[in-house]
Amino acid sequence: MTKPMPDKPTVDGLEDVWGPVWEQDGTYRFDRDSATKDAVYSIDTPPPTASGSLHIGHVFSYTHTDLKARYERMRGKHVFYPMGWDDNGLPTERRVQNYYGVRCDPQLPYDPAFVPPFEGGDGKSSKAGDQLPISRRNFIELCERLTVQDEQQFEHLFRTLGLSVDWTQSYRTIDDTSRASAQRAFLRNLERGEAYQADAPTLWDVTFRTAVAQAELEDKEMPGAYHGLAFHRTDGGEDVVIQTTRPELLPACVALVAHPDDERFQDLFGTTVRSPLFDVEVPVLAHHLAQQDKGAGIAMVCTFGDTTDVVWWRELQLPNRAIIGFDGRVRSDEPAWIESTRGRELYAEMAGKTVFSAKKVLVDALTESGELVGDVRTINHPVKFFEKGDKPLEIVSTRQWYIVNGARDEQLKETLRKRGEEIAFHPDFMRVRYDNWVGGLSGDWLISRQRFFGVPIPVWYPLDADGNPVFDQPIVPTEAQLPVDPASEPAPGYAEDQRGVAGGFQGELDVMDTWATSSLTPQLAGKWETDPALYDLVFPYDVRPQAQDIIRTWLFTTALRSQLEADVAPWKHASISGFIVDPDRKKMSKSKGNVVTPLSILEQHGADAVRYWAASSKLGTDAAFDPQNPKQIKVGRRLAIKVLNAAKFVYGFELPSGATTVTEPLDVDVLAELGSVIEQATAAFDGFDHARALEVTERFFWTFCDDYLELVKERAYGTAPDATHETQASAVLALRAAIDALLRLLAPFLPFATEEVWAWTHDTSVHTAAWPTVAELPTQAEPSGLLAAVGQALIGIRGAKTAAKASQKTPVTRAVVAAPADQRALIERAAVDLAAVGRIENLSFTDGEELAVTEIELAEQQA
């Protein structure tokens, strides 16, 4: 049923009017029953992290996706447009800690009656001493409770924004279905030999005996000292002196590293040196992370002194010679790589000591041997701590799970590179980020994390007769048993009372990296293996929209998982949005404190205005946003208001009976110009250039309103001199055809205003109407330039009246318009309309070098 046309249309409140209608009518619902694969347009929507609040950057990028979704729907596609929520991960854990004032202690028992000490923390980091320790299960329940609350707020904002998402196709990355999918993919990786375990360096707190994630780090200024150590060249040359603050790690040295451009060490690259005291031969290598102005310019690489050592170890393929144990003391087992008697004796003296005591042993020995060069230089420098700890972190080797990614398999790397070539990047220059990442891979993908709220790695380990885990014989569930939690469920074939006892089992406590689940969003949204018919309809997807900074993580890992599981690229296209920057051109981020929350902006200016601002930026380009002066948003609101008013004006003209033909030259030309706009906007949308589609449509719309409407309104009313039934019908037909097409051209950008207007004359939604085509217009012709020429003449007449300080309604006794011959010929074809709008009694034309009003005589005034 059509909606009555209001006396005073307004954009205010349209979100509350049309949002519920779209939901009730299922306007954006994916109709799988009538869809065929070639008629489906599927979108691998990025699931926002459900922790805290969305920011204006989300509005920016998700609008870009919605523009394309709405366009494809109007082009007749069955659009599969789901929404996921990325629940699991460190951001959620930290938010729960601060919001409820708790922290997880896996050793505590579950309390079914637990009530958190408070709700609604300010979101700022709090110390462990102020947080109540609770069981892992209690902690996970709070994570699930809070993420559901956040997701409801996110959905409300996205609905307010007008995203044409099918909300029945939603998922959570931590729900049972997603956990089962992630675990199923892992088990298949494991079965094919693509997932494996290996020892790897891990940030470790020696007090809590726990691995620490990057988000849990904090830097503290600590005193330290540079010690000069003399390494001996194996070719008999001069000693190489390095400066280190951690001489106690000398037994763990695996290389010396300098910058490849440092002239001081060019002759050393590719040679070897022997370490002081321990006499272990190590290579001298080049790496860009070496700092020429730090210390001696050449660094000792140890396993592991800091995170840079980890990077060097991984990228330079160095051996692991770790000597620090989980208790923060030097390990007592004798290193096989130390072969000299002197070195073995010295290491035995260090064994079992804390790093502080071991450092004293080493420095005394270096002083005695004469291999401590120069004075010890004291400094203060930042040292990494666990936020809850009171001792500096160590980096120890722990057992971790990996998935192959091509770093050590050239054939897989080449295949992934070719998959990247199959994906059309928009804009294309973003492709280099994928290519560079694939080409620079140096280590397989570490997927295990020592966290709590995540998808458990679905394996157990048998315990031998001595109670030691047999890691190379993992126990795995069947796919039918998924999802599982090895930390709380017994291994298949075992009872719970066999957990932790000799001959029993041990559950894997680690969970998967959040990317290990997010990399499966095509599978999660498409209900892989649980709804094969749906999955076959939507996979591979048409497009993956996302941000540029996660090409190397989300885009690459999704391509990797798709390759390993299905041997195809997961999508045909990747659309990459730019960043939102503040007025100083700095990227907006929570860490910088310059984030703008969008709900107040939407409430103040309206969704269509905000969407217009987002749509004005091309993919891949950054957009500045100043919340104090959102100029572009104000322009968008003005456009939405004009759409309402212009449409009301047009629909105010009654269509004369029997009107079927557009006959007048100006009407023919405006439709010809509109046809060109339709072709340009269509080509732009097909090429993922929504900004261009908006630009050409908006420019024509304002010409239509400012010039054409003014020029033909007298004829459309039937009040113009010499107006006939035929000329009036021509104007009204052209006006209605133009506004009908313009509403559909603007619908992806201004969904609320266009739906409001469409409802005045149609029974169905504009968003399920067909995208306009040239063929549907009442007349097809090539643009002649008539509208532009007459519009310019109208500007001249208005300007002459303004110069004479006369009202635009002032009648004109006589006017002469000069123009070049080609323009004159055009304008003369619309002389009646120009005379009517200008209230000109006698309008004549003459030749001139440029278009201008050369004479004008106003009634009761001569100018």
Tab-separated table of C-alpha atoms in Angstrom, residues 437-644:
chain	number	residue	atom	x	y	z
A	437	TRP	CA	53.398	-10.671	2.513
A	438	VAL	CA	53.369	-13.971	0.658
A	439	GLY	CA	56.797	-13.330	-0.802
A	440	GLY	CA	58.263	-12.397	2.573
A	441	LEU	CA	56.901	-15.327	4.591
A	442	SER	CA	59.615	-16.734	6.819
A	443	GLY	CA	57.792	-18.923	9.326
A	444	ASP	CA	54.656	-21.043	9.496
A	445	TRP	CA	51.525	-19.733	11.182
A	446	LEU	CA	51.568	-20.014	14.980
A	447	ILE	CA	47.921	-20.635	15.942
A	448	SER	CA	48.051	-21.710	19.609
A	449	ARG	CA	47.410	-19.150	22.314
A	450	GLN	CA	47.554	-19.352	26.097
A	451	ARG	CA	44.192	-17.665	26.619
A	452	PHE	CA	40.818	-18.576	28.039
A	453	PHE	CA	38.049	-17.268	25.776
A	454	GLY	CA	38.734	-18.921	22.476
A	455	VAL	CA	38.143	-22.062	20.440
A	456	PRO	CA	39.935	-24.947	22.191
A	457	ILE	CA	42.490	-26.904	20.199
A	458	PRO	CA	40.688	-30.269	19.994
A	459	VAL	CA	43.392	-32.717	21.097
A	460	TRP	CA	44.409	-34.697	24.156
A	461	TYR	CA	47.698	-36.470	24.865
A	462	PRO	CA	48.173	-39.935	26.335
A	463	LEU	CA	50.318	-40.156	29.462
A	464	ASP	CA	52.980	-42.854	29.587
A	465	ALA	CA	53.715	-45.122	32.531
A	466	ASP	CA	55.620	-42.318	34.225
A	467	GLY	CA	52.812	-39.809	33.721
A	468	ASN	CA	54.623	-37.880	30.932
A	469	PRO	CA	52.578	-36.657	27.948
A	470	VAL	CA	53.302	-38.291	24.599
A	471	PHE	CA	52.916	-35.208	22.402
A	472	ASP	CA	53.590	-36.939	19.094
A	473	GLN	CA	50.570	-39.252	19.575
A	474	PRO	CA	47.683	-36.801	20.052
A	475	ILE	CA	44.199	-38.156	20.692
A	476	VAL	CA	41.572	-36.530	18.502
A	477	PRO	CA	37.766	-36.610	18.471
A	478	THR	CA	35.603	-37.563	15.535
A	479	GLU	CA	33.980	-34.707	13.629
A	480	ALA	CA	30.606	-35.885	14.943
A	481	GLN	CA	31.781	-35.175	18.507
A	482	LEU	CA	32.602	-31.534	17.839
A	483	PRO	CA	32.748	-29.071	19.455
A	484	VAL	CA	34.883	-30.312	22.346
A	485	ASP	CA	36.826	-28.731	25.197
A	486	PRO	CA	39.751	-30.956	26.185
A	487	ALA	CA	40.245	-28.907	29.348
A	488	SER	CA	36.874	-30.002	30.748
A	489	GLU	CA	35.950	-33.125	28.779
A	490	PRO	CA	37.725	-36.500	28.922
A	491	ALA	CA	39.565	-37.832	25.892
A	492	PRO	CA	37.662	-40.317	23.723
A	493	GLY	CA	38.030	-43.778	25.258
A	494	TYR	CA	38.965	-42.422	28.699
A	495	ALA	CA	37.096	-41.478	31.861
A	496	GLU	CA	37.488	-38.151	33.650
A	497	ASP	CA	39.203	-39.816	36.615
A	498	GLN	CA	42.065	-40.785	34.283
A	499	ARG	CA	42.965	-37.143	33.688
A	500	GLY	CA	46.507	-36.393	34.808
A	501	VAL	CA	47.394	-39.901	36.019
A	502	ALA	CA	49.935	-42.329	34.577
A	503	GLY	CA	48.420	-44.301	31.744
A	504	GLY	CA	45.642	-41.737	31.423
A	505	PHE	CA	45.442	-38.537	29.433
A	506	GLN	CA	46.131	-34.816	29.500
A	507	GLY	CA	43.912	-32.272	27.756
A	508	GLU	CA	45.318	-29.505	25.563
A	509	LEU	CA	44.803	-26.219	27.416
A	510	ASP	CA	45.665	-23.842	24.585
A	511	VAL	CA	43.063	-22.204	22.391
A	512	MET	CA	43.338	-21.126	18.777
A	513	ASP	CA	44.488	-17.714	17.687
A	514	THR	CA	41.415	-15.617	16.912
A	515	TRP	CA	42.529	-15.451	13.265
A	516	ALA	CA	42.338	-19.245	13.113
A	517	THR	CA	38.572	-18.857	13.513
A	518	SER	CA	38.161	-15.570	11.630
A	519	SER	CA	40.031	-17.058	8.665
A	520	LEU	CA	37.015	-19.341	8.246
A	521	THR	CA	34.343	-16.649	7.906
A	522	PRO	CA	33.296	-17.926	4.445
A	523	GLN	CA	32.735	-21.334	6.006
A	524	LEU	CA	31.034	-19.989	9.141
A	525	ALA	CA	28.600	-17.728	7.287
A	526	GLY	CA	27.886	-20.330	4.607
A	527	LYS	CA	27.309	-23.126	7.161
A	528	TRP	CA	30.067	-25.345	5.791
A	529	GLU	CA	29.299	-29.046	6.252
A	530	THR	CA	26.117	-28.324	8.219
A	531	ASP	CA	24.106	-26.930	5.277
A	532	PRO	CA	25.805	-28.132	2.076
A	533	ALA	CA	23.107	-26.702	-0.190
A	534	LEU	CA	23.589	-23.190	1.178
A	535	TYR	CA	27.362	-23.485	1.092
A	536	ASP	CA	27.325	-24.562	-2.543
A	537	LEU	CA	25.187	-21.527	-3.375
A	538	VAL	CA	27.472	-18.936	-1.804
A	539	PHE	CA	31.026	-20.366	-1.978
A	540	PRO	CA	33.331	-19.168	-3.445
A	541	TYR	CA	32.032	-15.748	-2.489
A	542	ASP	CA	31.798	-12.768	-4.802
A	543	VAL	CA	33.548	-10.290	-2.533
A	544	ARG	CA	35.520	-9.885	0.683
A	545	PRO	CA	35.286	-6.299	1.968
A	546	GLN	CA	37.841	-5.335	4.606
A	547	ALA	CA	40.376	-2.839	5.906
A	548	GLN	CA	43.830	-2.460	4.417
A	549	ASP	CA	45.773	-3.110	7.617
A	550	ILE	CA	44.631	-6.728	7.912
A	551	ILE	CA	45.423	-7.886	4.389
A	552	ARG	CA	48.405	-9.825	5.743
A	553	THR	CA	46.332	-11.394	8.505
A	554	TRP	CA	42.657	-11.834	7.722
A	555	LEU	CA	42.767	-11.777	3.922
A	556	PHE	CA	45.864	-13.965	3.647
A	557	THR	CA	44.844	-16.511	6.266
A	558	THR	CA	41.389	-16.867	4.709
A	559	ALA	CA	42.984	-17.475	1.319
A	560	LEU	CA	45.303	-20.004	2.965
A	561	ARG	CA	42.506	-21.953	4.674
A	562	SER	CA	40.473	-21.991	1.459
A	563	GLN	CA	43.461	-23.267	-0.470
A	564	LEU	CA	44.229	-26.015	2.027
A	565	GLU	CA	40.604	-27.153	2.292
A	566	ALA	CA	39.105	-26.516	-1.151
A	567	ASP	CA	41.993	-25.677	-3.514
A	568	VAL	CA	40.298	-22.447	-4.650
A	569	ALA	CA	40.374	-18.734	-3.933
A	570	PRO	CA	37.607	-17.914	-1.432
A	571	TRP	CA	36.295	-14.892	-3.366
A	572	LYS	CA	36.400	-13.261	-6.794
A	573	HIS	CA	36.939	-9.737	-5.474
A	574	ALA	CA	38.488	-8.007	-2.464
A	575	SER	CA	37.299	-4.457	-1.753
A	576	ILE	CA	39.650	-2.553	0.533
A	577	SER	CA	38.501	0.541	2.409
A	578	GLY	CA	40.824	3.292	3.559
A	579	PHE	CA	41.245	4.640	7.060
A	580	ILE	CA	39.451	7.437	8.836
A	581	VAL	CA	41.871	10.134	9.939
A	582	ASP	CA	41.362	13.072	12.245
A	583	PRO	CA	41.704	16.697	11.081
A	584	ASP	CA	45.482	16.381	11.590
A	585	ARG	CA	45.513	13.416	9.162
A	586	LYS	CA	46.289	10.939	11.951
A	587	LYS	CA	44.625	7.534	11.793
A	588	MET	CA	41.791	7.217	14.271
A	589	SER	CA	42.300	4.396	16.757
A	590	LYS	CA	41.314	3.587	20.321
A	591	SER	CA	44.958	3.547	21.401
A	592	LYS	CA	45.429	7.135	20.215
A	593	GLY	CA	42.296	8.342	21.967
A	594	ASN	CA	40.961	10.140	18.879
A	595	VAL	CA	38.106	7.771	18.065
A	596	VAL	CA	34.635	9.194	17.422
A	597	THR	CA	31.655	7.040	18.366
A	598	PRO	CA	29.082	7.249	15.579
A	599	LEU	CA	25.677	6.900	17.241
A	600	SER	CA	25.458	10.550	18.268
A	601	ILE	CA	26.495	11.605	14.758
A	602	LEU	CA	23.766	9.409	13.272
A	603	GLU	CA	21.168	10.782	15.669
A	604	GLN	CA	22.138	14.386	15.010
A	605	HIS	CA	22.462	14.327	11.212
A	606	GLY	CA	20.600	11.205	10.104
A	607	ALA	CA	21.827	7.983	8.552
A	608	ASP	CA	21.519	9.138	4.939
A	609	ALA	CA	23.783	12.121	5.621
A	610	VAL	CA	26.427	9.950	7.256
A	611	ARG	CA	26.207	7.381	4.456
A	612	TYR	CA	26.692	10.169	1.916
A	613	TRP	CA	29.921	11.194	3.666
A	614	ALA	CA	31.212	7.617	3.601
A	615	ALA	CA	30.160	7.054	-0.001
A	616	SER	CA	32.004	10.160	-1.170
A	617	SER	CA	35.358	8.426	-0.609
A	618	LYS	CA	36.723	5.870	-3.036
A	619	LEU	CA	37.888	2.474	-1.872
A	620	GLY	CA	41.458	2.486	-0.616
A	621	THR	CA	41.577	6.212	0.135
A	622	ASP	CA	41.676	7.730	3.602
A	623	ALA	CA	39.000	10.204	4.637
A	624	ALA	CA	39.330	12.992	7.159
A	625	PHE	CA	36.613	13.434	9.739
A	626	ASP	CA	36.127	16.424	11.985
A	627	PRO	CA	33.233	15.838	14.397
A	628	GLN	CA	33.179	19.551	15.234
A	629	ASN	CA	32.562	20.526	11.613
A	630	PRO	CA	31.335	17.566	9.533
A	631	LYS	CA	30.930	19.506	6.278
A	632	GLN	CA	30.409	16.499	4.025
A	633	ILE	CA	27.727	15.086	6.313
A	634	LYS	CA	25.879	18.400	6.184
A	635	VAL	CA	26.017	18.295	2.379
A	636	GLY	CA	24.561	14.791	2.494
A	637	ARG	CA	21.685	15.893	4.704
A	638	ARG	CA	20.952	18.757	2.319
A	639	LEU	CA	20.848	16.272	-0.557
A	640	ALA	CA	18.440	13.961	1.274
A	641	ILE	CA	16.126	16.860	2.088
A	642	LYS	CA	16.224	18.004	-1.538
A	643	VAL	CA	15.253	14.519	-2.705
A	644	LEU	CA	12.104	14.701	-0.577
